[in-house]
């Protein structure tokens, strides 16, 4: 998968999180990630942290959305 497509997927997380009025800290706590990891995922900073499918599924659960809603 190209970095551009991956970047879009991860910025979708920030969009959903913000729509729900959730902070990065709240989502990080609910998805068992650090704020730094979540920030790196949301900003597609793959040098700091490269998200994976397990993290995306945990994030989707924490946002109370389907996994497919995060990756579309």
Short mmCIF file of N, CA and C in Angstrom, two decimals:
data_model
loop_
_atom_site.label_atom_id
_atom_site.label_comp_id
_atom_site.label_asym_id
_atom_site.label_seq_id
_atom_site.Cartn_x
_atom_site.Cartn_y
_atom_site.Cartn_z
N UNK A 1 0.85 -1.17 0.00
CA UNK A 1 0.00 0.00 0.00
C UNK A 1 0.89 1.23 0.00
N UNK A 2 0.56 2.24 -0.77
CA UNK A 2 1.39 3.44 -0.85
C UNK A 2 1.25 4.27 0.42
N UNK A 3 2.27 5.07 0.69
CA UNK A 3 2.24 5.93 1.87
C UNK A 3 1.10 6.94 1.79
N UNK A 4 0.74 7.40 0.58
CA UNK A 4 -0.37 8.34 0.45
C UNK A 4 -1.69 7.71 0.88
N UNK A 5 -1.92 6.47 0.46
CA UNK A 5 -3.15 5.78 0.84
C UNK A 5 -3.14 5.50 2.34
N UNK A 6 -2.01 5.04 2.86
CA UNK A 6 -1.91 4.81 4.30
C UNK A 6 -2.15 6.10 5.06
N UNK A 7 -1.59 7.19 4.59
CA UNK A 7 -1.78 8.48 5.24
C UNK A 7 -3.23 8.87 5.30
N UNK A 8 -3.97 8.64 4.22
CA UNK A 8 -5.40 8.94 4.21
C UNK A 8 -6.13 8.11 5.25
N UNK A 9 -5.80 6.83 5.34
CA UNK A 9 -6.47 5.95 6.30
C UNK A 9 -6.26 6.45 7.71
N UNK A 10 -5.05 6.82 8.02
CA UNK A 10 -4.76 7.22 9.39
C UNK A 10 -5.33 8.60 9.72
N UNK A 11 -5.36 9.51 8.77
CA UNK A 11 -5.97 10.81 9.06
C UNK A 11 -7.48 10.66 9.23
N UNK A 12 -8.06 9.62 8.68
CA UNK A 12 -9.48 9.33 8.88
C UNK A 12 -9.76 9.09 10.36
N UNK A 13 -8.82 8.50 11.06
CA UNK A 13 -8.96 8.28 12.50
C UNK A 13 -9.13 9.61 13.22
N UNK A 14 -8.30 10.58 12.90
CA UNK A 14 -8.38 11.89 13.53
C UNK A 14 -9.73 12.54 13.23
N UNK A 15 -10.19 12.40 12.01
CA UNK A 15 -11.48 12.98 11.62
C UNK A 15 -12.62 12.39 12.45
N UNK A 16 -12.66 11.08 12.58
CA UNK A 16 -13.72 10.43 13.37
C UNK A 16 -13.59 10.83 14.84
N UNK A 17 -12.38 10.82 15.35
CA UNK A 17 -12.14 11.19 16.75
C UNK A 17 -12.65 12.59 17.04
N UNK A 18 -12.32 13.53 16.17
CA UNK A 18 -12.73 14.92 16.35
C UNK A 18 -14.25 15.07 16.23
N UNK A 19 -14.87 14.33 15.32
CA UNK A 19 -16.33 14.37 15.18
C UNK A 19 -17.01 13.92 16.47
N UNK A 20 -16.37 13.03 17.19
CA UNK A 20 -16.94 12.51 18.43
C UNK A 20 -16.55 13.34 19.65
N UNK A 21 -15.78 14.40 19.42
CA UNK A 21 -15.37 15.28 20.52
C UNK A 21 -14.40 14.62 21.49
N UNK A 22 -13.62 13.69 20.99
CA UNK A 22 -12.68 12.94 21.81
C UNK A 22 -11.28 13.51 21.63
N UNK A 23 -10.53 13.59 22.72
CA UNK A 23 -9.14 14.04 22.63
C UNK A 23 -8.24 12.87 22.25
N UNK A 24 -7.03 13.19 21.84
CA UNK A 24 -6.07 12.13 21.54
C UNK A 24 -5.80 11.30 22.79
N UNK A 25 -5.71 11.95 23.94
CA UNK A 25 -5.45 11.22 25.19
C UNK A 25 -6.57 10.24 25.48
N UNK A 26 -7.81 10.67 25.33
CA UNK A 26 -8.94 9.78 25.58
C UNK A 26 -8.91 8.57 24.65
N UNK A 27 -8.68 8.82 23.37
CA UNK A 27 -8.65 7.72 22.41
C UNK A 27 -7.44 6.82 22.65
N UNK A 28 -6.31 7.41 22.95
CA UNK A 28 -5.11 6.60 23.23
C UNK A 28 -5.35 5.69 24.42
N UNK A 29 -5.94 6.23 25.48
CA UNK A 29 -6.23 5.42 26.66
C UNK A 29 -7.19 4.28 26.34
N UNK A 30 -8.23 4.57 25.57
CA UNK A 30 -9.23 3.56 25.23
C UNK A 30 -8.68 2.49 24.28
N UNK A 31 -7.68 2.84 23.49
CA UNK A 31 -7.16 1.89 22.50
C UNK A 31 -5.81 1.29 22.92
N UNK A 32 -5.40 1.57 24.16
CA UNK A 32 -4.17 0.99 24.71
C UNK A 32 -2.92 1.40 23.93
N UNK A 33 -2.90 2.65 23.50
CA UNK A 33 -1.74 3.24 22.84
C UNK A 33 -1.28 4.43 23.65
N UNK A 34 -0.07 4.88 23.40
CA UNK A 34 0.37 6.14 24.00
C UNK A 34 -0.14 7.28 23.12
N UNK A 35 -0.19 8.47 23.68
CA UNK A 35 -0.59 9.63 22.89
C UNK A 35 0.39 9.84 21.74
N UNK A 36 1.67 9.62 22.00
CA UNK A 36 2.68 9.77 20.95
C UNK A 36 2.44 8.79 19.81
N UNK A 37 2.11 7.54 20.14
CA UNK A 37 1.82 6.56 19.09
C UNK A 37 0.60 6.98 18.28
N UNK A 38 -0.46 7.39 18.97
CA UNK A 38 -1.68 7.80 18.27
C UNK A 38 -1.42 9.02 17.40
N UNK A 39 -0.68 9.99 17.92
CA UNK A 39 -0.37 11.17 17.13
C UNK A 39 0.43 10.80 15.89
N UNK A 40 1.37 9.90 16.04
CA UNK A 40 2.17 9.47 14.89
C UNK A 40 1.29 8.77 13.85
N UNK A 41 0.33 7.96 14.32
CA UNK A 41 -0.59 7.29 13.39
C UNK A 41 -1.46 8.32 12.68
N UNK A 42 -2.04 9.25 13.44
CA UNK A 42 -2.94 10.24 12.85
C UNK A 42 -2.24 11.16 11.86
N UNK A 43 -0.97 11.42 12.09
CA UNK A 43 -0.24 12.33 11.20
C UNK A 43 0.61 11.59 10.18
N UNK A 44 0.47 10.27 10.15
CA UNK A 44 1.21 9.42 9.20
C UNK A 44 2.72 9.61 9.33
N UNK A 45 3.18 9.80 10.55
CA UNK A 45 4.61 9.95 10.81
C UNK A 45 5.20 8.56 11.05
N UNK A 46 5.46 7.85 9.96
CA UNK A 46 5.88 6.46 10.03
C UNK A 46 7.30 6.29 10.56
N UNK A 47 8.05 7.39 10.68
CA UNK A 47 9.37 7.29 11.29
C UNK A 47 9.24 7.14 12.81
N UNK A 48 8.18 7.72 13.38
CA UNK A 48 7.96 7.60 14.83
C UNK A 48 7.23 6.32 15.19
N UNK A 49 6.24 5.94 14.39
CA UNK A 49 5.46 4.74 14.71
C UNK A 49 4.67 4.34 13.48
N UNK A 50 4.75 3.09 13.12
CA UNK A 50 3.98 2.60 11.99
C UNK A 50 2.83 1.77 12.53
N UNK A 51 1.63 2.28 12.37
CA UNK A 51 0.46 1.58 12.87
C UNK A 51 0.28 0.25 12.16
N UNK A 52 -0.51 -0.62 12.74
CA UNK A 52 -0.77 -1.91 12.13
C UNK A 52 -2.26 -2.24 12.24
N UNK A 53 -2.67 -3.33 11.65
CA UNK A 53 -4.09 -3.68 11.65
C UNK A 53 -4.65 -3.90 13.04
N UNK A 54 -3.85 -4.45 13.93
CA UNK A 54 -4.31 -4.66 15.30
C UNK A 54 -4.61 -3.32 15.95
N UNK A 55 -3.70 -2.36 15.81
CA UNK A 55 -3.93 -1.03 16.37
C UNK A 55 -5.16 -0.39 15.76
N UNK A 56 -5.33 -0.52 14.45
CA UNK A 56 -6.50 0.08 13.79
C UNK A 56 -7.79 -0.54 14.30
N UNK A 57 -7.80 -1.83 14.55
CA UNK A 57 -9.00 -2.48 15.08
C UNK A 57 -9.29 -2.01 16.50
N UNK A 58 -8.26 -1.86 17.32
CA UNK A 58 -8.45 -1.36 18.68
C UNK A 58 -8.96 0.08 18.66
N UNK A 59 -8.43 0.88 17.75
CA UNK A 59 -8.87 2.26 17.62
C UNK A 59 -10.33 2.31 17.18
N UNK A 60 -10.69 1.49 16.21
CA UNK A 60 -12.08 1.45 15.74
C UNK A 60 -13.02 1.07 16.89
N UNK A 61 -12.64 0.08 17.67
CA UNK A 61 -13.46 -0.32 18.83
C UNK A 61 -13.59 0.83 19.81
N UNK A 62 -12.50 1.52 20.08
CA UNK A 62 -12.52 2.64 21.03
C UNK A 62 -13.39 3.78 20.53
N UNK A 63 -13.47 3.93 19.21
CA UNK A 63 -14.31 4.97 18.61
C UNK A 63 -15.76 4.51 18.43
N UNK A 64 -16.03 3.24 18.74
CA UNK A 64 -17.36 2.65 18.55
C UNK A 64 -17.81 2.72 17.10
N UNK A 65 -16.88 2.44 16.20
CA UNK A 65 -17.20 2.37 14.77
C UNK A 65 -16.68 1.05 14.23
N UNK A 66 -17.18 0.68 13.09
CA UNK A 66 -16.71 -0.54 12.44
C UNK A 66 -15.31 -0.29 11.87
N UNK A 67 -14.51 -1.34 11.85
CA UNK A 67 -13.16 -1.27 11.28
C UNK A 67 -13.21 -0.71 9.86
N UNK A 68 -14.19 -1.14 9.09
CA UNK A 68 -14.30 -0.68 7.70
C UNK A 68 -14.54 0.83 7.61
N UNK A 69 -15.15 1.42 8.65
CA UNK A 69 -15.35 2.87 8.65
C UNK A 69 -14.04 3.62 8.82
N UNK A 70 -13.11 3.00 9.49
CA UNK A 70 -11.79 3.62 9.69
C UNK A 70 -10.96 3.53 8.43
N UNK A 71 -11.08 2.42 7.70
CA UNK A 71 -10.19 2.21 6.56
C UNK A 71 -10.77 2.64 5.22
N UNK A 72 -11.97 3.15 5.20
CA UNK A 72 -12.54 3.55 3.89
C UNK A 72 -12.16 4.95 3.52
#
